[in-house]
């Protein structure tokens, strides 16, 4: 998954949370990683710098280039987890090379860290996923995963204190989009210029989700088909959250190239690339055309902000110029495109407070007539509920309804299956409610295509599960409509 966040610690926190760790477990692991490396993925154990004659950066570069071949056996701690034992360093190096990335790459190291936890330390991982207290979880990481020589009470307190700081800072923190009307905006490079920067989003702000603002906008471009709009919004949001995608007018074609390589899902782009406000939006809409089989969108004639109004109109978009669409976000729909002719474009993400359902003229995703696929079922038709009584356990409730406590925990978002409270309402998925456990690489679109036979129905899954955005994470349980 692409790293999401403006700082290293925020990126690590978001990665570990998306991997299924609880708040306490995430904080506990991060506190230990900080104690080991200060969260620096290129950190080499200090005592080995003079011994080997390398700094953090030169050691990393020498290992990457092959100039230094002693990485596996030199016993120098390295990376965010300070991998030291030769078999673990061998695994790290092989994983990096297989992925085609630097041994000092943060995202690669986090992926390898999770791989180690899943395959070699499952008990530690289980603790981190269900932990409700930072101190106890920190001790599990200290003693059973990192296992340094110093495991004294003082060291336990020190590492737990680091973890508690992360917990206090991030646990329960509102998301960047909560309570705000957001747009996907690609506006400048890391130097606040239009060209000349490094590939990829260096600051997290080159292509980012930001609150709606008045440019001012000259018009709003709206496709009459909801599937087109929703897919556009998903792709624009995913692109804004992927730090592999940055801004540079001189390299504006590279994003479209990479987008096509990964099947038109911006979240899957791993190669650093660039675009600008108009080209990024145009490439997304062309990608929607490929995914929905819409030739007008695939062949969108627009090339920059100056000809986008006419180009999008010819591709089937409505051009909205009423003041209510331009002066506030209240009437905007996800997937609407905001245009200031000759200057700027952005994609709307949030549904406005006064917005309806879209064009009265309707329209099909393919650009022809729509045969309709139905709306699917709803959870309320067969889902049951159970109110916890004194003496109940989740496993006992599961047995009554012919299911397992693991499924009930996942379905109800219960972090620790051993803890339920009297009066708590437990939702029981009925026989008519199918579920899907999100796996790495899944998107709402791909799940709808696989489970419902039509990717354009992903908005039904979104609505059924009360999702406010299109982003999902591995381990998440989604209810599915009837096929």
PDB file of N, CA and C in Angstrom, residues 96-160:
ATOM      1  N   UNK A  96      14.009  -6.610  -0.429  1.00  0.00           N
ATOM      2  CA  UNK A  96      14.227  -5.335  -1.110  1.00  0.00           C
ATOM      3  C   UNK A  96      14.580  -5.545  -2.576  1.00  0.00           C
ATOM      4  N   UNK A  97      15.458  -6.485  -2.834  1.00  0.00           N
ATOM      5  CA  UNK A  97      15.886  -6.723  -4.220  1.00  0.00           C
ATOM      6  C   UNK A  97      14.755  -7.306  -5.064  1.00  0.00           C
ATOM      7  N   UNK A  98      13.950  -8.163  -4.474  1.00  0.00           N
ATOM      8  CA  UNK A  98      12.816  -8.717  -5.208  1.00  0.00           C
ATOM      9  C   UNK A  98      11.802  -7.634  -5.561  1.00  0.00           C
ATOM     10  N   UNK A  99      11.704  -6.628  -4.683  1.00  0.00           N
ATOM     11  CA  UNK A  99      10.768  -5.529  -4.917  1.00  0.00           C
ATOM     12  C   UNK A  99      11.373  -4.437  -5.784  1.00  0.00           C
ATOM     13  N   UNK A 100      12.671  -4.536  -6.068  1.00  0.00           N
ATOM     14  CA  UNK A 100      13.335  -3.529  -6.877  1.00  0.00           C
ATOM     15  C   UNK A 100      13.483  -2.196  -6.168  1.00  0.00           C
ATOM     16  N   UNK A 101      13.643  -2.245  -4.832  1.00  0.00           N
ATOM     17  CA  UNK A 101      13.733  -1.012  -4.059  1.00  0.00           C
ATOM     18  C   UNK A 101      14.984  -1.006  -3.184  1.00  0.00           C
ATOM     19  N   UNK A 102      15.339   0.186  -2.730  1.00  0.00           N
ATOM     20  CA  UNK A 102      16.507   0.326  -1.863  1.00  0.00           C
ATOM     21  C   UNK A 102      16.292  -0.428  -0.560  1.00  0.00           C
ATOM     22  N   UNK A 103      17.377  -0.949  -0.014  1.00  0.00           N
ATOM     23  CA  UNK A 103      17.287  -1.624   1.284  1.00  0.00           C
ATOM     24  C   UNK A 103      16.906  -0.629   2.373  1.00  0.00           C
ATOM     25  N   UNK A 104      17.077   0.672   2.101  1.00  0.00           N
ATOM     26  CA  UNK A 104      16.719   1.702   3.064  1.00  0.00           C
ATOM     27  C   UNK A 104      15.378   2.353   2.800  1.00  0.00           C
ATOM     28  N   UNK A 105      14.545   1.754   1.943  1.00  0.00           N
ATOM     29  CA  UNK A 105      13.232   2.313   1.619  1.00  0.00           C
ATOM     30  C   UNK A 105      12.241   2.057   2.758  1.00  0.00           C
ATOM     31  N   UNK A 106      11.594   3.099   3.234  1.00  0.00           N
ATOM     32  CA  UNK A 106      10.703   2.976   4.389  1.00  0.00           C
ATOM     33  C   UNK A 106       9.528   2.050   4.115  1.00  0.00           C
ATOM     34  N   UNK A 107       8.854   2.237   2.997  1.00  0.00           N
ATOM     35  CA  UNK A 107       7.684   1.412   2.701  1.00  0.00           C
ATOM     36  C   UNK A 107       8.066  -0.061   2.589  1.00  0.00           C
ATOM     37  N   UNK A 108       9.183  -0.337   1.928  1.00  0.00           N
ATOM     38  CA  UNK A 108       9.639  -1.719   1.800  1.00  0.00           C
ATOM     39  C   UNK A 108       9.911  -2.316   3.167  1.00  0.00           C
ATOM     40  N   UNK A 109      10.561  -1.562   4.062  1.00  0.00           N
ATOM     41  CA  UNK A 109      10.872  -2.087   5.389  1.00  0.00           C
ATOM     42  C   UNK A 109       9.603  -2.350   6.202  1.00  0.00           C
ATOM     43  N   UNK A 110       8.609  -1.496   6.060  1.00  0.00           N
ATOM     44  CA  UNK A 110       7.344  -1.733   6.770  1.00  0.00           C
ATOM     45  C   UNK A 110       6.652  -2.987   6.243  1.00  0.00           C
ATOM     46  N   UNK A 111       6.709  -3.178   4.935  1.00  0.00           N
ATOM     47  CA  UNK A 111       6.126  -4.393   4.366  1.00  0.00           C
ATOM     48  C   UNK A 111       6.858  -5.636   4.877  1.00  0.00           C
ATOM     49  N   UNK A 112       8.183  -5.558   4.927  1.00  0.00           N
ATOM     50  CA  UNK A 112       8.964  -6.694   5.419  1.00  0.00           C
ATOM     51  C   UNK A 112       8.708  -6.929   6.906  1.00  0.00           C
ATOM     52  N   UNK A 113       8.566  -5.844   7.646  1.00  0.00           N
ATOM     53  CA  UNK A 113       8.246  -5.955   9.073  1.00  0.00           C
ATOM     54  C   UNK A 113       6.952  -6.737   9.275  1.00  0.00           C
ATOM     55  N   UNK A 114       5.912  -6.389   8.504  1.00  0.00           N
ATOM     56  CA  UNK A 114       4.643  -7.108   8.624  1.00  0.00           C
ATOM     57  C   UNK A 114       4.788  -8.560   8.171  1.00  0.00           C
ATOM     58  N   UNK A 115       5.590  -8.795   7.166  1.00  0.00           N
ATOM     59  CA  UNK A 115       5.834 -10.168   6.695  1.00  0.00           C
ATOM     60  C   UNK A 115       6.474 -10.998   7.810  1.00  0.00           C
ATOM     61  N   UNK A 116       7.467 -10.422   8.486  1.00  0.00           N
ATOM     62  CA  UNK A 116       8.104 -11.113   9.606  1.00  0.00           C
ATOM     63  C   UNK A 116       7.099 -11.417  10.718  1.00  0.00           C
ATOM     64  N   UNK A 117       6.292 -10.428  11.070  1.00  0.00           N
ATOM     65  CA  UNK A 117       5.322 -10.620  12.140  1.00  0.00           C
ATOM     66  C   UNK A 117       4.334 -11.727  11.788  1.00  0.00           C
ATOM     67  N   UNK A 118       3.864 -11.738  10.562  1.00  0.00           N
ATOM     68  CA  UNK A 118       2.878 -12.743  10.152  1.00  0.00           C
ATOM     69  C   UNK A 118       3.469 -14.143  10.112  1.00  0.00           C
ATOM     70  N   UNK A 119       4.672 -14.258   9.578  1.00  0.00           N
ATOM     71  CA  UNK A 119       5.252 -15.582   9.339  1.00  0.00           C
ATOM     72  C   UNK A 119       6.065 -16.119  10.516  1.00  0.00           C
ATOM     73  N   UNK A 120       6.766 -15.232  11.215  1.00  0.00           N
ATOM     74  CA  UNK A 120       7.692 -15.695  12.250  1.00  0.00           C
ATOM     75  C   UNK A 120       7.296 -15.326  13.677  1.00  0.00           C
ATOM     76  N   UNK A 121       6.433 -14.310  13.821  1.00  0.00           N
ATOM     77  CA  UNK A 121       6.037 -13.860  15.155  1.00  0.00           C
ATOM     78  C   UNK A 121       4.514 -13.688  15.236  1.00  0.00           C
ATOM     79  N   UNK A 122       3.753 -14.716  14.887  1.00  0.00           N
ATOM     80  CA  UNK A 122       2.287 -14.568  14.853  1.00  0.00           C
ATOM     81  C   UNK A 122       1.678 -14.211  16.203  1.00  0.00           C
ATOM     82  N   UNK A 123       2.269 -14.699  17.289  1.00  0.00           N
ATOM     83  CA  UNK A 123       1.729 -14.382  18.613  1.00  0.00           C
ATOM     84  C   UNK A 123       1.906 -12.898  18.929  1.00  0.00           C
ATOM     85  N   UNK A 124       3.042 -12.342  18.528  1.00  0.00           N
ATOM     86  CA  UNK A 124       3.272 -10.904  18.722  1.00  0.00           C
ATOM     87  C   UNK A 124       2.268 -10.109  17.897  1.00  0.00           C
ATOM     88  N   UNK A 125       2.065 -10.515  16.645  1.00  0.00           N
ATOM     89  CA  UNK A 125       1.122  -9.822  15.780  1.00  0.00           C
ATOM     90  C   UNK A 125      -0.290  -9.874  16.351  1.00  0.00           C
ATOM     91  N   UNK A 126      -0.674 -11.023  16.860  1.00  0.00           N
ATOM     92  CA  UNK A 126      -2.002 -11.159  17.449  1.00  0.00           C
ATOM     93  C   UNK A 126      -2.176 -10.194  18.622  1.00  0.00           C
ATOM     94  N   UNK A 127      -1.137 -10.076  19.439  1.00  0.00           N
ATOM     95  CA  UNK A 127      -1.184  -9.135  20.566  1.00  0.00           C
ATOM     96  C   UNK A 127      -1.343  -7.700  20.077  1.00  0.00           C
ATOM     97  N   UNK A 128      -0.602  -7.349  19.045  1.00  0.00           N
ATOM     98  CA  UNK A 128      -0.642  -5.976  18.535  1.00  0.00           C
ATOM     99  C   UNK A 128      -1.987  -5.645  17.903  1.00  0.00           C
ATOM    100  N   UNK A 129      -2.674  -6.639  17.400  1.00  0.00           N
ATOM    101  CA  UNK A 129      -3.981  -6.392  16.786  1.00  0.00           C
ATOM    102  C   UNK A 129      -5.093  -6.245  17.821  1.00  0.00           C
ATOM    103  N   UNK A 130      -4.896  -6.806  18.998  1.00  0.00           N
ATOM    104  CA  UNK A 130      -5.963  -6.780  20.004  1.00  0.00           C
ATOM    105  C   UNK A 130      -5.608  -5.961  21.239  1.00  0.00           C
ATOM    106  N   UNK A 131      -4.413  -5.401  21.267  1.00  0.00           N
ATOM    107  CA  UNK A 131      -3.932  -4.690  22.459  1.00  0.00           C
ATOM    108  C   UNK A 131      -4.829  -3.512  22.813  1.00  0.00           C
ATOM    109  N   UNK A 132      -5.054  -3.337  24.109  1.00  0.00           N
ATOM    110  CA  UNK A 132      -5.825  -2.198  24.610  1.00  0.00           C
ATOM    111  C   UNK A 132      -5.003  -1.338  25.558  1.00  0.00           C
ATOM    112  N   UNK A 133      -3.750  -1.728  25.822  1.00  0.00           N
ATOM    113  CA  UNK A 133      -2.864  -0.967  26.700  1.00  0.00           C
ATOM    114  C   UNK A 133      -1.478  -0.906  26.077  1.00  0.00           C
ATOM    115  N   UNK A 134      -0.885   0.272  26.017  1.00  0.00           N
ATOM    116  CA  UNK A 134       0.405   0.455  25.367  1.00  0.00           C
ATOM    117  C   UNK A 134       1.512  -0.270  26.123  1.00  0.00           C
ATOM    118  N   UNK A 135       1.516  -0.164  27.452  1.00  0.00           N
ATOM    119  CA  UNK A 135       2.638  -0.699  28.228  1.00  0.00           C
ATOM    120  C   UNK A 135       2.796  -2.209  28.024  1.00  0.00           C
ATOM    121  N   UNK A 136       1.725  -2.954  28.184  1.00  0.00           N
ATOM    122  CA  UNK A 136       1.835  -4.410  28.061  1.00  0.00           C
ATOM    123  C   UNK A 136       2.194  -4.826  26.642  1.00  0.00           C
ATOM    124  N   UNK A 137       1.623  -4.143  25.652  1.00  0.00           N
ATOM    125  CA  UNK A 137       1.949  -4.472  24.262  1.00  0.00           C
ATOM    126  C   UNK A 137       3.398  -4.125  23.950  1.00  0.00           C
ATOM    127  N   UNK A 138       3.883  -3.020  24.514  1.00  0.00           N
ATOM    128  CA  UNK A 138       5.272  -2.618  24.302  1.00  0.00           C
ATOM    129  C   UNK A 138       6.231  -3.667  24.848  1.00  0.00           C
ATOM    130  N   UNK A 139       5.887  -4.237  25.979  1.00  0.00           N
ATOM    131  CA  UNK A 139       6.745  -5.269  26.554  1.00  0.00           C
ATOM    132  C   UNK A 139       6.792  -6.529  25.699  1.00  0.00           C
ATOM    133  N   UNK A 140       5.681  -6.848  25.058  1.00  0.00           N
ATOM    134  CA  UNK A 140       5.672  -8.012  24.160  1.00  0.00           C
ATOM    135  C   UNK A 140       6.623  -7.771  22.990  1.00  0.00           C
ATOM    136  N   UNK A 141       6.577  -6.570  22.405  1.00  0.00           N
ATOM    137  CA  UNK A 141       7.493  -6.248  21.307  1.00  0.00           C
ATOM    138  C   UNK A 141       8.931  -6.266  21.793  1.00  0.00           C
ATOM    139  N   UNK A 142       9.177  -5.662  22.956  1.00  0.00           N
ATOM    140  CA  UNK A 142      10.530  -5.587  23.508  1.00  0.00           C
ATOM    141  C   UNK A 142      11.122  -6.971  23.735  1.00  0.00           C
ATOM    142  N   UNK A 143      10.356  -7.861  24.354  1.00  0.00           N
ATOM    143  CA  UNK A 143      10.906  -9.144  24.796  1.00  0.00           C
ATOM    144  C   UNK A 143      10.798 -10.254  23.756  1.00  0.00           C
ATOM    145  N   UNK A 144       9.778 -10.186  22.894  1.00  0.00           N
ATOM    146  CA  UNK A 144       9.548 -11.305  21.982  1.00  0.00           C
ATOM    147  C   UNK A 144       9.831 -10.990  20.515  1.00  0.00           C
ATOM    148  N   UNK A 145      10.038  -9.693  20.201  1.00  0.00           N
ATOM    149  CA  UNK A 145      10.337  -9.353  18.809  1.00  0.00           C
ATOM    150  C   UNK A 145      11.713  -8.695  18.684  1.00  0.00           C
ATOM    151  N   UNK A 146      11.914  -7.584  19.380  1.00  0.00           N
ATOM    152  CA  UNK A 146      13.214  -6.912  19.301  1.00  0.00           C
ATOM    153  C   UNK A 146      14.274  -7.663  20.111  1.00  0.00           C
ATOM    154  N   UNK A 147      13.924  -8.061  21.328  1.00  0.00           N
ATOM    155  CA  UNK A 147      14.794  -8.855  22.214  1.00  0.00           C
ATOM    156  C   UNK A 147      16.201  -8.290  22.361  1.00  0.00           C
ATOM    157  N   UNK A 148      16.349  -7.025  22.769  1.00  0.00           N
ATOM    158  CA  UNK A 148      17.689  -6.492  23.022  1.00  0.00           C
ATOM    159  C   UNK A 148      18.240  -7.038  24.333  1.00  0.00           C
ATOM    160  N   UNK A 149      19.502  -6.767  24.604  1.00  0.00           N
ATOM    161  CA  UNK A 149      20.102  -7.250  25.842  1.00  0.00           C
ATOM    162  C   UNK A 149      19.461  -6.593  27.059  1.00  0.00           C
ATOM    163  N   UNK A 150      19.183  -5.318  26.940  1.00  0.00           N
ATOM    164  CA  UNK A 150      18.607  -4.579  28.068  1.00  0.00           C
ATOM    165  C   UNK A 150      17.080  -4.671  28.030  1.00  0.00           C
ATOM    166  N   UNK A 151      16.533  -5.511  28.895  1.00  0.00           N
ATOM    167  CA  UNK A 151      15.078  -5.630  29.009  1.00  0.00           C
ATOM    168  C   UNK A 151      14.632  -5.278  30.437  1.00  0.00           C
ATOM    169  N   UNK A 152      15.390  -4.419  31.064  1.00  0.00           N
ATOM    170  CA  UNK A 152      15.146  -4.046  32.453  1.00  0.00           C
ATOM    171  C   UNK A 152      13.841  -3.286  32.602  1.00  0.00           C
ATOM    172  N   UNK A 153      13.411  -3.119  33.835  1.00  0.00           N
ATOM    173  CA  UNK A 153      12.187  -2.373  34.112  1.00  0.00           C
ATOM    174  C   UNK A 153      12.310  -0.938  33.612  1.00  0.00           C
ATOM    175  N   UNK A 154      13.521  -0.376  33.743  1.00  0.00           N
ATOM    176  CA  UNK A 154      13.738   0.989  33.266  1.00  0.00           C
ATOM    177  C   UNK A 154      13.565   1.072  31.753  1.00  0.00           C
ATOM    178  N   UNK A 155      14.095   0.068  31.039  1.00  0.00           N
ATOM    179  CA  UNK A 155      13.960   0.045  29.590  1.00  0.00           C
ATOM    180  C   UNK A 155      12.503  -0.164  29.187  1.00  0.00           C
ATOM    181  N   UNK A 156      11.792  -1.019  29.927  1.00  0.00           N
ATOM    182  CA  UNK A 156      10.379  -1.227  29.629  1.00  0.00           C
ATOM    183  C   UNK A 156       9.599   0.085  29.756  1.00  0.00           C
ATOM    184  N   UNK A 157       9.876   0.811  30.825  1.00  0.00           N
ATOM    185  CA  UNK A 157       9.192   2.089  31.050  1.00  0.00           C
ATOM    186  C   UNK A 157       9.546   3.097  29.964  1.00  0.00           C
ATOM    187  N   UNK A 158      10.807   3.137  29.571  1.00  0.00           N
ATOM    188  CA  UNK A 158      11.276   4.086  28.563  1.00  0.00           C
ATOM    189  C   UNK A 158      10.595   3.839  27.217  1.00  0.00           C
ATOM    190  N   UNK A 159      10.567   2.578  26.789  1.00  0.00           N
ATOM    191  CA  UNK A 159       9.981   2.279  25.480  1.00  0.00           C
ATOM    192  C   UNK A 159       8.468   2.480  25.490  1.00  0.00           C
ATOM    193  N   UNK A 160       7.833   2.110  26.574  1.00  0.00           N
ATOM    194  CA  UNK A 160       6.388   2.314  26.666  1.00  0.00           C
ATOM    195  C   UNK A 160       6.056   3.806  26.653  1.00  0.00           C
TER     196      UNK A 160
END
